[in-house]
PDB file of C-alpha atoms in Angstrom:
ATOM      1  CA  UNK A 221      16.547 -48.310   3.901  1.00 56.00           C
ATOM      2  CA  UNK A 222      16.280 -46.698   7.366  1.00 63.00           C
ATOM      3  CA  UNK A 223      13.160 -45.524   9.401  1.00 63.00           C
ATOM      4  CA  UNK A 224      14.322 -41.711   9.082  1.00 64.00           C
ATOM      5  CA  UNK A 225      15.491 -42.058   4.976  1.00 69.00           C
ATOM      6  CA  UNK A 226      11.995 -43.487   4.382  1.00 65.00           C
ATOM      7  CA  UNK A 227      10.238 -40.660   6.112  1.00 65.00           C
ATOM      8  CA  UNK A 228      12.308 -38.032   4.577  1.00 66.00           C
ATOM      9  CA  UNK A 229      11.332 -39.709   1.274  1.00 71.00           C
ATOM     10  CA  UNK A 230       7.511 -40.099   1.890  1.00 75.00           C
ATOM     11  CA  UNK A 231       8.180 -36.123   3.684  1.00 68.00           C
ATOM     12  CA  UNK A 232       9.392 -35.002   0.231  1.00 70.00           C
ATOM     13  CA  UNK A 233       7.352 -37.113  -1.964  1.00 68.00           C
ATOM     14  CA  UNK A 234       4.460 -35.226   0.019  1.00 67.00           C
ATOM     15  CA  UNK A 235       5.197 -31.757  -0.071  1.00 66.00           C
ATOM     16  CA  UNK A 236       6.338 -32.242  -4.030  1.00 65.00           C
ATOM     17  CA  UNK A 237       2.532 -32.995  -4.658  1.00 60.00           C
ATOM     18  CA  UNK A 238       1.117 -30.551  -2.132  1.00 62.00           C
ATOM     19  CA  UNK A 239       3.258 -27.572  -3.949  1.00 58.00           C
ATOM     20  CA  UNK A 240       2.272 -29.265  -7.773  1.00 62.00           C
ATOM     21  CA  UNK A 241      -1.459 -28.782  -6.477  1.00 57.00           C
ATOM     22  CA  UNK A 242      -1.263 -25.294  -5.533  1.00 60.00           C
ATOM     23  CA  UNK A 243      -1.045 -23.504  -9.236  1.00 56.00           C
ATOM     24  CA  UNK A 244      -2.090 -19.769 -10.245  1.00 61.00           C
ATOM     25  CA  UNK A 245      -5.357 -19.458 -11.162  1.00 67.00           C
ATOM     26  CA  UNK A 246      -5.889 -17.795 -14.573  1.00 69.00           C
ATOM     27  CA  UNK A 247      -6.422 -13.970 -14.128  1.00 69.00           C
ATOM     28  CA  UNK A 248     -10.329 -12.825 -15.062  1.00 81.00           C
ATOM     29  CA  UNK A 249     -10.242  -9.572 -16.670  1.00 84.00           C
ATOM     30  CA  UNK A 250     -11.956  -7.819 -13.806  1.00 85.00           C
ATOM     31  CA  UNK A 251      -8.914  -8.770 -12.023  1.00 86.00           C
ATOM     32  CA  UNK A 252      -6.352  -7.443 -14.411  1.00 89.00           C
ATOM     33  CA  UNK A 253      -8.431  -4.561 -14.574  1.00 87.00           C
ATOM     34  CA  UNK A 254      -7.977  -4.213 -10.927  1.00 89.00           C
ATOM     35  CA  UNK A 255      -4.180  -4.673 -10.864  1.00 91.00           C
ATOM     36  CA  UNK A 256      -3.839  -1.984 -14.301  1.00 91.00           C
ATOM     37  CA  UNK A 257      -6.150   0.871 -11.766  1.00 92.00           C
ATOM     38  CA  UNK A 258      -3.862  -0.048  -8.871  1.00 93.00           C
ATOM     39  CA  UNK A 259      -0.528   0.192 -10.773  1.00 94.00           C
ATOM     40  CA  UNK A 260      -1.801   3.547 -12.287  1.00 93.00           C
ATOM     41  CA  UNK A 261      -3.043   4.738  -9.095  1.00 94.00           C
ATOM     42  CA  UNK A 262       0.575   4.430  -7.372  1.00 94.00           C
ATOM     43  CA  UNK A 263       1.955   5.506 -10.253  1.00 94.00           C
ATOM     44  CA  UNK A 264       0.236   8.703  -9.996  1.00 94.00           C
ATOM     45  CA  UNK A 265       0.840   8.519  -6.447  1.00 93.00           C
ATOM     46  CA  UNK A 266       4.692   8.348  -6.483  1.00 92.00           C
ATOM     47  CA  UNK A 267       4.134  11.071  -9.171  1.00 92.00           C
ATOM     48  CA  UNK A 268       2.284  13.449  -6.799  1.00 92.00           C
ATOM     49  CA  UNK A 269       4.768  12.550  -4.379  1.00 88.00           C
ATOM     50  CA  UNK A 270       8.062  13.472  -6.327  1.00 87.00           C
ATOM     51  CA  UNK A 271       6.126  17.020  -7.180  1.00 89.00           C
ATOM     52  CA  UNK A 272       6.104  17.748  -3.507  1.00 87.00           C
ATOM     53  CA  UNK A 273       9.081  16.752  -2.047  1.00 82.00           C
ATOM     54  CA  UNK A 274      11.324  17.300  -4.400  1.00 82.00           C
ATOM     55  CA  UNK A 275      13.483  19.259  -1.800  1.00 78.00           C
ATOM     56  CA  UNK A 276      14.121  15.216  -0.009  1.00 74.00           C
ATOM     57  CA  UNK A 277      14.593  13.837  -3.764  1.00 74.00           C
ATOM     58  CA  UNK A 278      17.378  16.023  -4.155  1.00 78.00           C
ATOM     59  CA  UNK A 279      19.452  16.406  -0.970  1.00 75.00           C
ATOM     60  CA  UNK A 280      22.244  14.515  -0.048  1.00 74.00           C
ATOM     61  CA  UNK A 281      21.439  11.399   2.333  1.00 69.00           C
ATOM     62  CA  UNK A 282      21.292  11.762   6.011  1.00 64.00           C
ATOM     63  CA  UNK A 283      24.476  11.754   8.338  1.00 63.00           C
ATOM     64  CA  UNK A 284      23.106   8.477   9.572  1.00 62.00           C
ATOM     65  CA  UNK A 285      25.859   6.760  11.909  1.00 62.00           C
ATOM     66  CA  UNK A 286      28.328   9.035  11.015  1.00 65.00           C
ATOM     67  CA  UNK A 287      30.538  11.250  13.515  1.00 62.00           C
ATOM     68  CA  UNK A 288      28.402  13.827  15.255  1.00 59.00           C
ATOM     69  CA  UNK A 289      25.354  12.932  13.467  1.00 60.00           C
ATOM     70  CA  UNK A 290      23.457  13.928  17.135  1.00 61.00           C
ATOM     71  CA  UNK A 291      20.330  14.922  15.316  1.00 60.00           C
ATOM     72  CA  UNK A 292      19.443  11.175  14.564  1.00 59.00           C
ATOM     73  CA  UNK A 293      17.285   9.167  16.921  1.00 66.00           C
ATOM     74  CA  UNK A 294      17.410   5.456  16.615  1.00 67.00           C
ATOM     75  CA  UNK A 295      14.102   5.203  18.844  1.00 72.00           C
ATOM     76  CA  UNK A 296      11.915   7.298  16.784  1.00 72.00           C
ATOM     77  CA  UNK A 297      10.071   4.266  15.271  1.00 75.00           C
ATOM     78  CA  UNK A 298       6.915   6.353  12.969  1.00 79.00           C
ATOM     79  CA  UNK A 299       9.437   8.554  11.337  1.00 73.00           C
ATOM     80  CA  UNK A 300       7.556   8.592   7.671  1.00 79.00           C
ATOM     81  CA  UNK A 301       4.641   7.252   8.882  1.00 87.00           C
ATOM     82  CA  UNK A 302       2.381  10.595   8.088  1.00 87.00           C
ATOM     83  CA  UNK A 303       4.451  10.109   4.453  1.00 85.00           C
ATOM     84  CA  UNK A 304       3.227   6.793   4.102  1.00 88.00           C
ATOM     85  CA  UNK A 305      -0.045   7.434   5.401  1.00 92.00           C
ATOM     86  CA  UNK A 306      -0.891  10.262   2.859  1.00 91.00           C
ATOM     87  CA  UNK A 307       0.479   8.203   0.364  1.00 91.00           C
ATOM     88  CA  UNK A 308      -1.947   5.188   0.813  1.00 93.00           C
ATOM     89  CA  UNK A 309      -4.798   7.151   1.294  1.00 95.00           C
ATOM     90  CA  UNK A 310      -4.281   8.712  -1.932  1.00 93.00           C
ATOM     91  CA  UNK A 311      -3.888   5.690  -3.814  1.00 93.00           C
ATOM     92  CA  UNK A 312      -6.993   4.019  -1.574  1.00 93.00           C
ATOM     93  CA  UNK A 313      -8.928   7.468  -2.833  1.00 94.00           C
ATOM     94  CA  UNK A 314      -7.934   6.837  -6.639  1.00 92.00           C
ATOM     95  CA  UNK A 315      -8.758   2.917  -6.868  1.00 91.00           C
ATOM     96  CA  UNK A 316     -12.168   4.070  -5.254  1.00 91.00           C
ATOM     97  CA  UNK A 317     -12.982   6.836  -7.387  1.00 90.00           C
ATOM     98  CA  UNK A 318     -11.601   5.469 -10.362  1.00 84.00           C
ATOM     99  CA  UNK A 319     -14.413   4.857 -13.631  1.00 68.00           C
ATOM    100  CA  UNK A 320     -17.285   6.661 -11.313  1.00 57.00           C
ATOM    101  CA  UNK A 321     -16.408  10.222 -12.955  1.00 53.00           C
ATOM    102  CA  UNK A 322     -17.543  11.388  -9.412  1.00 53.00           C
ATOM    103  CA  UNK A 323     -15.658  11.714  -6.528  1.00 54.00           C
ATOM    104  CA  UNK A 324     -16.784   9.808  -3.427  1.00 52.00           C
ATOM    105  CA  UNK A 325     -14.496  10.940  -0.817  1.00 56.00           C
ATOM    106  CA  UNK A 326     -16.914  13.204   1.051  1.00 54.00           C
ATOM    107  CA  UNK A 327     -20.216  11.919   2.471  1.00 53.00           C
ATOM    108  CA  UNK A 328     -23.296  11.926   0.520  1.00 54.00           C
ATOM    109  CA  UNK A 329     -25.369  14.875   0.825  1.00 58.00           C
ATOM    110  CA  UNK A 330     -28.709  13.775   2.451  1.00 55.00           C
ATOM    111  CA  UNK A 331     -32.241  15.508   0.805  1.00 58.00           C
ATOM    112  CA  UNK A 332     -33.797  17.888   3.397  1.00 59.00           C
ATOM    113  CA  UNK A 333     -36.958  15.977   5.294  1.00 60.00           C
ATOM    114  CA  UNK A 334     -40.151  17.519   5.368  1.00 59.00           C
ATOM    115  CA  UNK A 335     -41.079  18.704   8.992  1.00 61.00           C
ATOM    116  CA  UNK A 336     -44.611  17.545  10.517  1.00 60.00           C
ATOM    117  CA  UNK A 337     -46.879  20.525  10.471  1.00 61.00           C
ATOM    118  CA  UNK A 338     -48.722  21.369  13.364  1.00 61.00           C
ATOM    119  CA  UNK A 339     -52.555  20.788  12.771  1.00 54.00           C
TER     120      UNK A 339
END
């Protein structure tokens, strides 16, 4: 057997029991319960979504590299970024509101402090 077929063996014979060792751990349920509030939180999400822009749902597809499609620029690189934005934050604002029955997006309103009186 040759120098480079014996290292490709012990090469293969390694990464076979690196990859065996690396299983999925078992999911707790406060992780499941995670993954259901995050699926239902997009869900709602792409829901919310749909209800407003239901005018870009519906249209035909952009001229996009067609002839005298001028109106598209190739170079515009955060077209649908304020889309994607508002989408994330709304799904960030549902996983962390989710099971308080309170919503926590505004800051905590702060008791009035009692002021020194003058002696």
């Amino acid at each position: 057997m040759s120098p480079f077929r014996l290292a490709a063996s012990i090469g293969a014979l390694l990464g076979a029991v690196a990859v065996s060792g690396c299983g999925s751990r078992p999911v707790t349920g406060q992780a499941e319960a995670d993954a259901q509030t995050r699926a239902a939180c997009r869900a709602r999400a792409a829901e919310v979504y749909d209800q407003q822009n239901q005018g870009a749902i519906y249209s035909a597809p952009p001229p996009v590299n067609m002839p005298y499609s001028g109106n598209y620029t190739p170079q515009v690189t955060d077209r649908g970024l304020s889309d994607l934005f508002a989408h994330d934050r709304m799904v960030n604002d549902c996983i962390r509101n989710s099971g308080t029955g309170a919503e926590v997006t505004s800051a905590p309103k702060l008791a009035p402090t009692a002021k020194p009186s003058a002696e």
